[in-house]
Each structure stands twice: as structure tokens, then as C-alpha cells.
Amino acid sequence: LDWWLLWKTLEENPLFLDFILTRCDVCELVVPLCYLMYTSRKDSAQVGLVHICTFILLKLSGERSFGVSLNRPFRTKLPCDLPLFSGSHADLISITLHKIIVNGSYRLVSLYSCFLTIVSNFSPYWRSMSLVSSVKLVNLFELFSSPKFLYSGEKAYRHLALLLEIFNNIIQYQYNGNQHLVYAIVRRKDSFGRLASLTLPKAIHQCQKQFPSSERPEYDADAADAAQVAALSIQDVDEHGNPIDDEDDATSTTNGRDTATSSTTVSGTGECFVPTEAWLTELRASLPLETVSRLLQHLVPVVDDMCDRKNGVVDEIEILEVFKDITMVGLLPVPHAIVIRKYQPNQYTSIWFTAFMWGVVFLRSQKPPIFDGQCIELFQVAGEDK
């Protein structure tokens, strides 16, 4: 219950949150959070713990000082099979969350948007992304833009919108020092191009090929549970903490502010999702592809020219050095406003945390048993076959 107590203190006491951010080394808190999430990602009995850790990171990521602090180098050796990397605590968070997405419990699917929201919140302050983080984030873009994920639900593209926001924040505000991410984007240019040139006939064909009428998607992008309801209470604010009230401005700056968990309506008919013209229009309006497209439009010819001059044999270090000398001033769109999504508590999160707390109390009160599991209505008690 230690992490639950920490979460409740952060949620109920703003002065404690300020103390953690200004008087303490917040990175000392990030490391055990990431370790617990990483080691618990496959354990269905630890899903609640991963939720708590996620909400703590989401709460902290809503503060600018947290994002700046994450640039501190990470040199701790954790007792787990975390991929080796040379970078900062921001890299630690992104690599941990990537591993949970690609190799975690299916019951954590509803947290994907929260994971990406966390990274999006601190991305404008990420000074130097490691090679490992760069590759893994672009890999996530390829994963979520694949037919398996893109057509798994009507709002499945919300993950892509958050990833593009991460890329845009770094390109617009931290271009110098993030050549690894730029190079990773250039190498996967086809993934961005396919999404930008997507047409309705192509979308319908891909959807029907991936999900025949007799099959349901394994990944349900529109599944709703406590974590998704919780994210509905995320509030968009600017860098100075001022709420973004104007609906048009919010849409233009966040490129789909509902990406945190916009699917509040869940289809109960059992019908598979089929792309429509309205869906494609909404997808194009929600995905902020312009910045990445401009970047590729300028840098891809530079790389192609280098390859032509050296007969296709170009060292990666040479390309990174060229990217360091290139300025994107005047070539990219006008920098967008920095948008931070702050967690806001509501009655649904309160119900979830209450059920979680009493669930832990129930499990720890079995010797001797104090409660009758058949009489509990707050949560479901399932017996485990021996």
C-alpha cells in the first residue's frame, strides 16, 4: 500500500507535490517506479500496481519542472533485463513504457494512451534522446500505424496523434541534440508517407484483409475501463498552467485533445469497425503530420545525395554530423504552443482506487479469512485453480 499512499498524498496535497518537485530529487522516485512497472508488466496480479505507478508518473509529468529534471543522466544498474542505453531518466521512462506496450499484459492495453501522454508531457524539455529511445518510439509509430492496430477501433489513431505530438515537440523545441530521433524518422519515412497518403479504398481493403468478417481484433482500441475513464479527466493547459478553454484553439494545438482516451462510447453490437469517409476525415484532422512531413521533405534529399556521392556506403555517424549542421529555421511550420495534459481527479477514478484499496485489504486478510468473498459487491472475487 506504500505506492497507493504516495499517490493519495500527491493527489490530495498540492504542497506535497511541490515539495517533491522542488526540494527532492524526483529522479530517485522515477527509478523505482519504472523498475516496478517493468518487472510487473506480465503479472496479472500486479495490474493494479502498474496502474498506480502510471497515475503517479502522469501526475508528475503535468509539471514543467519534472520534465526538466528528467534530463539528468541515468547511470543506475537495475536488476532486470532492461535494454542497455546511455541517456537520461527521460530515456528510462520511454524505454520502460515501450517494453510494457510491446511485451506486457493484455490487461494494460487501456493504459497505452496514459503512457504516451506521460512522454508527450515531458517531450518539449527532452534535450537529448538516446539512440535506443529514438528507435523504440519510431517503432511504436510503425506498430500503431499497422492495420492490426489502426483498424482495431474507431479511435485507434489516438495513439498515433500522441506519438506525432511527441515527435513535433522535440523537432520544434529540441532539434539540436536529438539527431538520433531525426535519423530514425528519416529511416522510417515510408511509414509516415503511407499514413499521409491513406485513401478510403485503401483503408477499407487493409481493414478487411486484416480483420475478415469472422474475426474480431485481438487489440480492442475502444475498450473502456477504469483507466480510460480516468484519462477523461485530463485537462489541457499551456506551459504556464493556464487552461485551454477555446475549443478551436485546443483542437489546433493539441491535434486531437481527446487522444488521451477519447473513446467514451463503446460499441456493444459486436460489429467490427469499418473505415468510412467521416472516419478518414477525422483521422487526417487529428494527426499533426505537417511538421514531420516538412522535416522529411528537406532531409530525405540530403541523405539521398550523400548516398549517391558515396555509392550507397554512408556511415551513420556521418549522417548524424550532417544533421547537426543543418538548421530547420524557416523550414518548419510555426512552432505550436506547448500543451501539457494535467491529471484531474473525478468520481470514476475515486471508485477505481477505492475498489483497488479494498481489494488489497481483502487479499491480505485471508489468514485467517475476515471477509466472505461471495458477499462482496465492490469488486469481483475469482478463485484460482490449484
mmCIF file of C-alpha atoms in Angstrom:
data_model
loop_
_atom_site.group_PDB
_atom_site.id
_atom_site.type_symbol
_atom_site.label_atom_id
_atom_site.label_comp_id
_atom_site.label_asym_id
_atom_site.label_seq_id
_atom_site.Cartn_x
_atom_site.Cartn_y
_atom_site.Cartn_z
ATOM 1 C CA LEU A 1 0.000 0.000 0.000
ATOM 2 C CA ASP A 2 3.051 2.304 0.055
ATOM 3 C CA TRP A 3 2.606 3.421 -3.553
ATOM 4 C CA TRP A 4 -1.121 3.877 -3.069
ATOM 5 C CA LEU A 5 -0.388 6.115 -0.062
ATOM 6 C CA LEU A 6 2.108 8.117 -2.133
ATOM 7 C CA TRP A 7 -0.465 8.541 -4.871
ATOM 8 C CA LYS A 8 -3.189 9.710 -2.482
ATOM 9 C CA THR A 9 -0.803 12.179 -0.855
ATOM 10 C CA LEU A 10 0.169 13.617 -4.247
ATOM 11 C CA GLU A 11 -3.470 13.841 -5.256
ATOM 12 C CA GLU A 12 -4.803 15.390 -2.052
ATOM 13 C CA ASN A 13 -1.927 17.657 -1.021
ATOM 14 C CA PRO A 14 -0.607 20.135 -3.651
ATOM 15 C CA LEU A 15 2.070 21.282 -1.196
ATOM 16 C CA PHE A 16 3.483 17.754 -1.064
ATOM 17 C CA LEU A 17 3.650 17.645 -4.875
ATOM 18 C CA ASP A 18 5.501 20.974 -4.847
ATOM 19 C CA PHE A 19 7.872 19.629 -2.170
ATOM 20 C CA ILE A 20 8.656 16.526 -4.239
ATOM 21 C CA LEU A 21 9.403 18.619 -7.317
ATOM 22 C CA THR A 22 11.398 21.445 -5.707
ATOM 23 C CA ARG A 23 13.040 20.022 -2.585
ATOM 24 C CA CYS A 24 13.650 16.389 -3.514
ATOM 25 C CA ASP A 25 15.491 14.544 -6.264
ATOM 26 C CA VAL A 26 12.450 13.440 -8.271
ATOM 27 C CA CYS A 27 14.645 11.109 -10.330
ATOM 28 C CA GLU A 28 15.108 8.991 -7.199
ATOM 29 C CA LEU A 29 11.369 8.399 -7.359
ATOM 30 C CA VAL A 30 11.279 7.720 -11.102
ATOM 31 C CA VAL A 31 13.760 4.834 -10.952
ATOM 32 C CA PRO A 32 11.791 2.548 -8.573
ATOM 33 C CA LEU A 33 8.537 3.432 -10.347
ATOM 34 C CA CYS A 34 9.966 2.306 -13.680
ATOM 35 C CA TYR A 35 11.503 -0.793 -12.108
ATOM 36 C CA LEU A 36 8.192 -1.866 -10.554
ATOM 37 C CA MET A 37 6.296 -1.259 -13.794
ATOM 38 C CA TYR A 38 8.902 -3.106 -15.849
ATOM 39 C CA THR A 39 9.074 -6.181 -13.626
ATOM 40 C CA SER A 40 5.283 -6.323 -13.106
ATOM 41 C CA ARG A 41 4.257 -5.875 -16.739
ATOM 42 C CA LYS A 42 3.378 -9.566 -17.312
ATOM 43 C CA ASP A 43 1.949 -10.369 -13.894
ATOM 44 C CA SER A 44 -1.842 -10.116 -13.953
ATOM 45 C CA ALA A 45 -1.842 -9.933 -10.156
ATOM 46 C CA GLN A 46 0.193 -6.696 -10.352
ATOM 47 C CA VAL A 47 -2.020 -4.839 -12.831
ATOM 48 C CA GLY A 48 -3.272 -2.574 -10.047
ATOM 49 C CA LEU A 49 0.295 -1.685 -9.064
ATOM 50 C CA VAL A 50 1.141 -0.749 -12.660
ATOM 51 C CA HIS A 51 -1.974 1.457 -12.734
ATOM 52 C CA ILE A 52 -0.911 3.269 -9.553
ATOM 53 C CA CYS A 53 2.643 3.823 -10.843
ATOM 54 C CA THR A 54 1.242 5.086 -14.147
ATOM 55 C CA PHE A 55 -1.006 7.624 -12.441
ATOM 56 C CA ILE A 56 1.886 8.836 -10.278
ATOM 57 C CA LEU A 57 4.011 9.452 -13.390
ATOM 58 C CA LEU A 58 1.033 11.077 -15.120
ATOM 59 C CA LYS A 59 0.543 13.406 -12.153
ATOM 60 C CA LEU A 60 4.228 14.346 -12.053
ATOM 61 C CA SER A 61 4.529 14.777 -15.829
ATOM 62 C CA GLY A 62 1.977 17.578 -15.701
ATOM 63 C CA GLU A 63 4.631 19.815 -14.119
ATOM 64 C CA ARG A 64 7.299 21.536 -16.214
ATOM 65 C CA SER A 65 9.992 21.125 -13.544
ATOM 66 C CA PHE A 66 9.536 17.357 -13.708
ATOM 67 C CA GLY A 67 10.263 17.300 -17.442
ATOM 68 C CA VAL A 68 13.372 19.427 -16.980
ATOM 69 C CA SER A 69 14.632 17.196 -14.147
ATOM 70 C CA LEU A 70 14.385 14.096 -16.307
ATOM 71 C CA ASN A 71 17.360 15.290 -18.376
ATOM 72 C CA ARG A 72 19.642 14.170 -15.552
ATOM 73 C CA PRO A 73 21.861 11.268 -16.752
ATOM 74 C CA PHE A 74 20.740 7.779 -15.759
ATOM 75 C CA ARG A 75 23.614 5.615 -14.541
ATOM 76 C CA THR A 76 21.903 3.152 -12.183
ATOM 77 C CA LYS A 77 22.165 -0.552 -12.944
ATOM 78 C CA LEU A 78 18.755 -2.122 -12.314
ATOM 79 C CA PRO A 79 18.405 -5.859 -11.523
ATOM 80 C CA CYS A 80 16.301 -6.602 -14.594
ATOM 81 C CA ASP A 81 16.714 -7.183 -18.324
ATOM 82 C CA LEU A 82 16.199 -3.531 -19.231
ATOM 83 C CA PRO A 83 17.823 -2.750 -22.620
ATOM 84 C CA LEU A 84 21.226 -1.127 -22.242
ATOM 85 C CA PHE A 85 21.281 2.553 -23.147
ATOM 86 C CA SER A 86 23.279 5.680 -22.498
ATOM 87 C CA GLY A 87 20.928 8.512 -21.736
ATOM 88 C CA SER A 88 18.770 10.286 -19.193
ATOM 89 C CA HIS A 89 15.869 9.441 -16.896
ATOM 90 C CA ALA A 90 13.549 10.509 -19.722
ATOM 91 C CA ASP A 91 15.023 7.643 -21.740
ATOM 92 C CA LEU A 92 14.406 5.297 -18.814
ATOM 93 C CA ILE A 93 10.697 6.156 -18.750
ATOM 94 C CA SER A 94 10.218 5.883 -22.510
ATOM 95 C CA ILE A 95 12.073 2.556 -22.775
ATOM 96 C CA THR A 96 10.103 1.138 -19.834
ATOM 97 C CA LEU A 97 6.756 2.187 -21.282
ATOM 98 C CA HIS A 98 7.726 0.844 -24.722
ATOM 99 C CA LYS A 99 8.512 -2.549 -23.176
ATOM 100 C CA ILE A 100 5.159 -2.645 -21.386
ATOM 101 C CA ILE A 101 3.319 -1.902 -24.642
ATOM 102 C CA VAL A 102 5.104 -4.489 -26.769
ATOM 103 C CA ASN A 103 5.658 -7.133 -24.103
ATOM 104 C CA GLY A 104 3.194 -6.571 -21.300
ATOM 105 C CA SER A 105 -0.101 -7.969 -20.081
ATOM 106 C CA TYR A 106 -3.132 -7.517 -22.318
ATOM 107 C CA ARG A 107 -4.926 -6.060 -19.300
ATOM 108 C CA LEU A 108 -2.668 -2.986 -19.589
ATOM 109 C CA VAL A 109 -3.972 -2.058 -23.059
ATOM 110 C CA SER A 110 -6.193 0.646 -21.592
ATOM 111 C CA LEU A 111 -3.101 2.420 -20.204
ATOM 112 C CA TYR A 112 -1.424 2.901 -23.591
ATOM 113 C CA SER A 113 -2.801 6.410 -24.003
ATOM 114 C CA CYS A 114 -1.693 7.309 -20.477
ATOM 115 C CA PHE A 115 1.815 6.028 -21.269
ATOM 116 C CA LEU A 116 2.067 8.183 -24.372
ATOM 117 C CA THR A 117 0.545 11.182 -22.577
ATOM 118 C CA ILE A 118 3.317 10.952 -19.968
ATOM 119 C CA VAL A 119 6.030 11.036 -22.643
ATOM 120 C CA SER A 120 4.208 13.780 -24.540
ATOM 121 C CA ASN A 121 4.085 15.964 -21.431
ATOM 122 C CA PHE A 122 7.856 15.983 -20.900
ATOM 123 C CA SER A 123 8.897 15.762 -24.569
ATOM 124 C CA PRO A 124 9.221 19.562 -25.081
ATOM 125 C CA TYR A 125 12.021 19.544 -22.483
ATOM 126 C CA TRP A 126 13.823 16.377 -23.662
ATOM 127 C CA ARG A 127 17.224 17.775 -24.638
ATOM 128 C CA SER A 128 18.935 14.647 -25.950
ATOM 129 C CA MET A 129 17.150 11.405 -26.716
ATOM 130 C CA SER A 130 19.255 8.263 -26.740
ATOM 131 C CA LEU A 131 19.562 6.052 -29.793
ATOM 132 C CA VAL A 132 17.587 3.286 -28.080
ATOM 133 C CA SER A 133 14.687 5.571 -27.175
ATOM 134 C CA SER A 134 14.612 7.078 -30.657
ATOM 135 C CA VAL A 135 14.376 3.714 -32.371
ATOM 136 C CA LYS A 136 11.765 2.395 -29.942
ATOM 137 C CA LEU A 137 9.480 5.422 -30.241
ATOM 138 C CA VAL A 138 9.564 5.258 -34.036
ATOM 139 C CA ASN A 139 8.946 1.511 -33.769
ATOM 140 C CA LEU A 140 5.836 2.304 -31.740
ATOM 141 C CA PHE A 141 4.673 4.590 -34.533
ATOM 142 C CA GLU A 142 5.079 1.752 -37.011
ATOM 143 C CA LEU A 143 3.243 -0.584 -34.647
ATOM 144 C CA PHE A 144 0.254 1.689 -34.070
ATOM 145 C CA SER A 145 0.029 2.638 -37.756
ATOM 146 C CA SER A 146 -0.092 -1.028 -38.804
ATOM 147 C CA PRO A 147 -3.505 -2.359 -39.911
ATOM 148 C CA LYS A 148 -3.678 -4.593 -36.835
ATOM 149 C CA PHE A 149 -3.848 -1.553 -34.562
ATOM 150 C CA LEU A 150 -5.105 1.237 -36.810
ATOM 151 C CA TYR A 151 -8.320 -0.609 -37.708
ATOM 152 C CA SER A 152 -8.906 -2.228 -34.321
ATOM 153 C CA GLY A 153 -11.335 0.529 -33.342
ATOM 154 C CA GLU A 154 -12.779 3.838 -34.435
ATOM 155 C CA LYS A 155 -10.439 5.871 -32.222
ATOM 156 C CA ALA A 156 -7.338 3.698 -32.555
ATOM 157 C CA TYR A 157 -5.458 6.549 -34.241
ATOM 158 C CA ARG A 158 -5.356 8.473 -30.951
ATOM 159 C CA HIS A 159 -2.070 6.718 -30.129
ATOM 160 C CA LEU A 160 -0.586 7.963 -33.393
ATOM 161 C CA ALA A 161 -1.702 11.504 -32.611
ATOM 162 C CA LEU A 162 0.145 11.396 -29.283
ATOM 163 C CA LEU A 163 3.286 9.939 -30.866
ATOM 164 C CA LEU A 164 3.270 12.621 -33.548
ATOM 165 C CA GLU A 165 2.876 15.239 -30.844
ATOM 166 C CA ILE A 166 5.971 13.819 -29.135
ATOM 167 C CA PHE A 167 7.949 13.981 -32.394
ATOM 168 C CA ASN A 168 6.713 17.509 -33.128
ATOM 169 C CA ASN A 169 7.610 18.785 -29.654
ATOM 170 C CA ILE A 170 11.161 17.503 -29.974
ATOM 171 C CA ILE A 171 11.631 18.681 -33.570
ATOM 172 C CA GLN A 172 10.228 22.145 -32.859
ATOM 173 C CA TYR A 173 11.769 22.792 -29.448
ATOM 174 C CA GLN A 174 14.750 20.427 -29.048
ATOM 175 C CA TYR A 175 16.025 19.790 -32.580
ATOM 176 C CA ASN A 176 19.642 20.404 -31.608
ATOM 177 C CA GLY A 177 20.776 17.371 -29.640
ATOM 178 C CA ASN A 178 18.132 14.990 -30.972
ATOM 179 C CA GLN A 179 19.701 13.874 -34.233
ATOM 180 C CA HIS A 180 19.110 10.224 -33.315
ATOM 181 C CA LEU A 181 15.349 10.729 -33.410
ATOM 182 C CA VAL A 182 15.556 12.741 -36.635
ATOM 183 C CA TYR A 183 17.606 9.999 -38.286
ATOM 184 C CA ALA A 184 15.195 7.303 -37.043
ATOM 185 C CA ILE A 185 12.291 9.236 -38.582
ATOM 186 C CA VAL A 186 14.155 9.635 -41.881
ATOM 187 C CA ARG A 187 14.921 5.905 -41.992
ATOM 188 C CA ARG A 188 11.221 5.067 -41.471
ATOM 189 C CA LYS A 189 9.942 7.716 -43.854
ATOM 190 C CA ASP A 190 7.721 5.206 -45.660
ATOM 191 C CA SER A 191 5.641 4.640 -42.525
ATOM 192 C CA PHE A 192 4.811 8.336 -42.324
ATOM 193 C CA GLY A 193 4.245 8.555 -46.058
ATOM 194 C CA ARG A 194 1.761 5.657 -46.077
ATOM 195 C CA LEU A 195 -0.286 7.290 -43.358
ATOM 196 C CA ALA A 196 -0.249 10.698 -45.043
ATOM 197 C CA SER A 197 -1.389 9.222 -48.381
ATOM 198 C CA LEU A 198 -4.050 6.911 -46.933
ATOM 199 C CA THR A 199 -7.245 6.799 -49.002
ATOM 200 C CA LEU A 200 -10.631 5.340 -48.132
ATOM 201 C CA PRO A 201 -10.480 2.420 -50.628
ATOM 202 C CA LYS A 202 -7.018 1.522 -49.374
ATOM 203 C CA ALA A 203 -8.165 1.743 -45.743
ATOM 204 C CA ILE A 204 -11.192 -0.485 -46.369
ATOM 205 C CA HIS A 205 -9.064 -3.038 -48.230
ATOM 206 C CA GLN A 206 -6.439 -3.152 -45.470
ATOM 207 C CA CYS A 207 -9.112 -3.417 -42.775
ATOM 208 C CA GLN A 208 -10.956 -6.277 -44.476
ATOM 209 C CA LYS A 209 -7.694 -8.081 -45.167
ATOM 210 C CA GLN A 210 -6.546 -7.760 -41.563
ATOM 211 C CA PHE A 211 -9.932 -8.486 -39.974
ATOM 212 C CA PRO A 212 -12.181 -10.782 -42.008
ATOM 213 C CA SER A 213 -15.844 -10.621 -41.037
ATOM 214 C CA SER A 214 -15.474 -13.772 -38.939
ATOM 215 C CA GLU A 215 -12.643 -12.393 -36.815
ATOM 216 C CA ARG A 216 -12.516 -9.809 -34.049
ATOM 217 C CA PRO A 217 -9.392 -7.741 -33.379
ATOM 218 C CA GLU A 218 -7.203 -9.071 -30.567
ATOM 219 C CA TYR A 219 -6.431 -5.494 -29.588
ATOM 220 C CA ASP A 220 -9.623 -3.562 -28.847
ATOM 221 C CA ALA A 221 -8.770 0.119 -29.122
ATOM 222 C CA ASP A 222 -12.213 1.128 -27.941
ATOM 223 C CA ALA A 223 -12.247 -0.990 -24.791
ATOM 224 C CA ALA A 224 -13.266 1.112 -21.816
ATOM 225 C CA ASP A 225 -12.432 0.502 -18.183
ATOM 226 C CA ALA A 226 -11.358 2.460 -15.150
ATOM 227 C CA ALA A 227 -8.065 3.617 -16.645
ATOM 228 C CA GLN A 228 -9.755 5.063 -19.710
ATOM 229 C CA VAL A 229 -12.419 6.763 -17.646
ATOM 230 C CA ALA A 230 -9.634 8.180 -15.517
ATOM 231 C CA ALA A 231 -7.959 9.749 -18.504
ATOM 232 C CA LEU A 232 -11.167 11.553 -19.394
ATOM 233 C CA SER A 233 -10.301 13.877 -16.532
ATOM 234 C CA ILE A 234 -7.046 15.007 -18.131
ATOM 235 C CA GLN A 235 -7.107 18.776 -18.636
ATOM 236 C CA ASP A 236 -5.145 20.545 -21.370
ATOM 237 C CA VAL A 237 -3.148 23.525 -20.120
ATOM 238 C CA ASP A 238 -0.422 25.656 -21.620
ATOM 239 C CA GLU A 239 3.185 25.768 -20.426
ATOM 240 C CA HIS A 240 2.270 28.252 -17.686
ATOM 241 C CA GLY A 241 -0.570 26.140 -16.323
ATOM 242 C CA ASN A 242 -3.414 28.151 -17.853
ATOM 243 C CA PRO A 243 -6.364 26.028 -19.008
ATOM 244 C CA ILE A 244 -7.049 25.963 -22.740
ATOM 245 C CA ASP A 245 -10.720 26.841 -22.917
ATOM 246 C CA ASP A 246 -11.238 27.755 -26.552
ATOM 247 C CA GLU A 247 -12.333 24.620 -28.371
ATOM 248 C CA ASP A 248 -10.871 25.617 -31.726
ATOM 249 C CA ASP A 249 -7.506 26.580 -30.236
ATOM 250 C CA ALA A 250 -7.398 23.401 -28.235
ATOM 251 C CA THR A 251 -8.053 21.336 -31.313
ATOM 252 C CA SER A 252 -5.405 23.108 -33.363
ATOM 253 C CA THR A 253 -2.707 22.973 -30.688
ATOM 254 C CA THR A 254 -3.276 19.507 -29.334
ATOM 255 C CA ASN A 255 -4.169 17.904 -32.663
ATOM 256 C CA GLY A 256 -6.882 15.835 -31.140
ATOM 257 C CA ARG A 257 -7.050 16.577 -27.425
ATOM 258 C CA ASP A 258 -9.263 13.566 -26.904
ATOM 259 C CA THR A 259 -6.326 11.298 -27.705
ATOM 260 C CA ALA A 260 -5.752 10.682 -24.036
ATOM 261 C CA THR A 261 -8.828 8.453 -24.064
ATOM 262 C CA SER A 262 -11.438 9.746 -26.397
ATOM 263 C CA SER A 263 -13.387 6.561 -26.887
ATOM 264 C CA THR A 264 -16.093 7.083 -24.296
ATOM 265 C CA THR A 265 -18.643 5.269 -26.400
ATOM 266 C CA VAL A 266 -18.050 1.573 -26.787
ATOM 267 C CA SER A 267 -19.791 -0.415 -29.416
ATOM 268 C CA GLY A 268 -21.731 -3.195 -27.806
ATOM 269 C CA THR A 269 -23.106 -4.605 -31.012
ATOM 270 C CA GLY A 270 -20.127 -6.884 -31.638
ATOM 271 C CA GLU A 271 -19.667 -5.458 -35.119
ATOM 272 C CA CYS A 272 -16.181 -4.945 -36.486
ATOM 273 C CA PHE A 273 -15.027 -1.449 -37.264
ATOM 274 C CA VAL A 274 -15.154 -0.422 -40.935
ATOM 275 C CA PRO A 275 -13.426 2.791 -42.145
ATOM 276 C CA THR A 276 -15.721 5.496 -43.502
ATOM 277 C CA GLU A 277 -15.194 8.830 -45.197
ATOM 278 C CA ALA A 278 -16.076 10.610 -41.949
ATOM 279 C CA TRP A 279 -13.537 8.492 -40.059
ATOM 280 C CA LEU A 280 -10.798 9.261 -42.595
ATOM 281 C CA THR A 281 -11.573 12.987 -42.422
ATOM 282 C CA GLU A 282 -11.385 12.907 -38.638
ATOM 283 C CA LEU A 283 -8.134 10.946 -38.757
ATOM 284 C CA ARG A 284 -6.496 13.493 -41.064
ATOM 285 C CA ALA A 285 -7.668 16.355 -38.887
ATOM 286 C CA SER A 286 -6.379 14.680 -35.723
ATOM 287 C CA LEU A 287 -2.914 13.630 -36.906
ATOM 288 C CA PRO A 288 -0.376 16.505 -36.882
ATOM 289 C CA LEU A 289 1.764 15.268 -39.763
ATOM 290 C CA GLU A 290 2.833 18.628 -41.171
ATOM 291 C CA THR A 291 5.992 19.094 -39.077
ATOM 292 C CA VAL A 292 7.327 15.596 -39.771
ATOM 293 C CA SER A 293 6.393 15.907 -43.459
ATOM 294 C CA ARG A 294 8.334 19.169 -43.767
ATOM 295 C CA LEU A 295 11.288 17.604 -41.984
ATOM 296 C CA LEU A 296 11.322 14.640 -44.351
ATOM 297 C CA GLN A 297 10.822 16.871 -47.370
ATOM 298 C CA HIS A 298 14.028 18.699 -46.517
ATOM 299 C CA LEU A 299 16.266 15.970 -45.077
ATOM 300 C CA VAL A 300 15.491 12.936 -47.258
ATOM 301 C CA PRO A 301 17.088 14.552 -50.371
ATOM 302 C CA VAL A 302 20.155 15.409 -48.257
ATOM 303 C CA VAL A 303 20.594 11.769 -47.230
ATOM 304 C CA ASP A 304 19.906 10.510 -50.761
ATOM 305 C CA ASP A 305 22.532 12.887 -52.141
ATOM 306 C CA MET A 306 25.096 11.621 -49.624
ATOM 307 C CA CYS A 307 24.341 8.023 -50.597
ATOM 308 C CA ASP A 308 24.686 8.824 -54.311
ATOM 309 C CA ARG A 309 28.023 10.536 -53.821
ATOM 310 C CA LYS A 310 29.416 7.605 -51.844
ATOM 311 C CA ASN A 311 27.853 4.786 -53.858
ATOM 312 C CA GLY A 312 25.398 3.932 -51.108
ATOM 313 C CA VAL A 313 28.058 3.371 -48.448
ATOM 314 C CA VAL A 314 27.481 6.056 -45.813
ATOM 315 C CA ASP A 315 28.348 5.745 -42.163
ATOM 316 C CA GLU A 316 25.567 6.596 -39.722
ATOM 317 C CA ILE A 317 27.885 8.915 -37.799
ATOM 318 C CA GLU A 318 28.450 10.982 -40.950
ATOM 319 C CA ILE A 319 24.719 11.454 -41.402
ATOM 320 C CA LEU A 320 24.284 12.476 -37.765
ATOM 321 C CA GLU A 321 27.073 15.039 -38.132
ATOM 322 C CA VAL A 322 25.386 16.486 -41.216
ATOM 323 C CA PHE A 323 22.088 16.728 -39.326
ATOM 324 C CA LYS A 324 23.851 18.657 -36.554
ATOM 325 C CA ASP A 325 24.980 21.304 -39.037
ATOM 326 C CA ILE A 326 21.585 21.668 -40.700
ATOM 327 C CA THR A 327 19.239 24.330 -39.389
ATOM 328 C CA MET A 328 15.493 23.919 -39.732
ATOM 329 C CA VAL A 329 14.727 27.561 -39.028
ATOM 330 C CA GLY A 330 12.249 28.818 -41.594
ATOM 331 C CA LEU A 331 11.679 25.336 -42.999
ATOM 332 C CA LEU A 332 9.294 24.014 -40.370
ATOM 333 C CA PRO A 333 5.806 25.301 -39.541
ATOM 334 C CA VAL A 334 5.463 27.986 -36.886
ATOM 335 C CA PRO A 335 6.129 26.291 -33.535
ATOM 336 C CA HIS A 336 2.912 25.195 -31.890
ATOM 337 C CA ALA A 337 2.039 26.034 -28.317
ATOM 338 C CA ILE A 338 3.338 23.614 -25.700
ATOM 339 C CA VAL A 339 0.375 21.713 -24.304
ATOM 340 C CA ILE A 340 0.554 19.815 -21.024
ATOM 341 C CA ARG A 341 -2.181 17.363 -20.070
ATOM 342 C CA LYS A 342 -2.733 17.511 -16.334
ATOM 343 C CA TYR A 343 -4.488 14.767 -14.442
ATOM 344 C CA GLN A 344 -7.774 15.818 -12.854
ATOM 345 C CA PRO A 345 -9.482 13.510 -10.321
ATOM 346 C CA ASN A 346 -13.138 12.567 -10.761
ATOM 347 C CA GLN A 347 -15.708 10.229 -9.261
ATOM 348 C CA TYR A 348 -14.756 7.337 -11.529
ATOM 349 C CA THR A 349 -11.101 7.358 -10.514
ATOM 350 C CA SER A 350 -12.215 7.604 -6.900
ATOM 351 C CA ILE A 351 -14.318 4.458 -7.337
ATOM 352 C CA TRP A 352 -11.433 2.635 -9.027
ATOM 353 C CA PHE A 353 -8.935 3.489 -6.303
ATOM 354 C CA THR A 354 -11.429 2.590 -3.575
ATOM 355 C CA ALA A 355 -12.009 -0.820 -5.169
ATOM 356 C CA PHE A 356 -8.267 -1.316 -5.592
ATOM 357 C CA MET A 357 -7.528 -0.445 -1.970
ATOM 358 C CA TRP A 358 -10.182 -2.756 -0.560
ATOM 359 C CA GLY A 359 -9.088 -5.469 -2.962
ATOM 360 C CA VAL A 360 -5.604 -5.319 -1.449
ATOM 361 C CA VAL A 361 -7.085 -5.353 2.054
ATOM 362 C CA PHE A 362 -9.170 -8.407 1.146
ATOM 363 C CA LEU A 363 -6.199 -10.315 -0.281
ATOM 364 C CA ARG A 364 -4.063 -9.555 2.777
ATOM 365 C CA SER A 365 -6.795 -10.643 5.176
ATOM 366 C CA GLN A 366 -7.079 -14.301 4.193
ATOM 367 C CA LYS A 367 -5.094 -15.793 7.055
ATOM 368 C CA PRO A 368 -7.425 -16.033 8.864
ATOM 369 C CA PRO A 369 -10.151 -15.033 6.391
ATOM 370 C CA ILE A 370 -12.040 -11.995 7.663
ATOM 371 C CA PHE A 371 -14.292 -11.341 4.680
ATOM 372 C CA ASP A 372 -16.688 -13.624 2.802
ATOM 373 C CA GLY A 373 -15.729 -13.300 -0.870
ATOM 374 C CA GLN A 374 -19.222 -14.334 -2.011
ATOM 375 C CA CYS A 375 -20.801 -11.342 -0.279
ATOM 376 C CA ILE A 376 -18.509 -8.651 -1.745
ATOM 377 C CA GLU A 377 -20.078 -6.325 -4.330
ATOM 378 C CA LEU A 378 -17.378 -3.660 -4.684
ATOM 379 C CA PHE A 379 -15.158 -5.938 -6.789
ATOM 380 C CA GLN A 380 -15.222 -9.435 -8.243
ATOM 381 C CA VAL A 381 -13.524 -12.258 -6.372
ATOM 382 C CA ALA A 382 -12.314 -15.083 -8.599
ATOM 383 C CA GLY A 383 -10.971 -18.337 -7.247
ATOM 384 C CA GLU A 384 -7.669 -19.678 -8.589
ATOM 385 C CA ASP A 385 -7.459 -23.308 -9.614
ATOM 386 C CA LYS A 386 -4.695 -25.107 -7.793
#
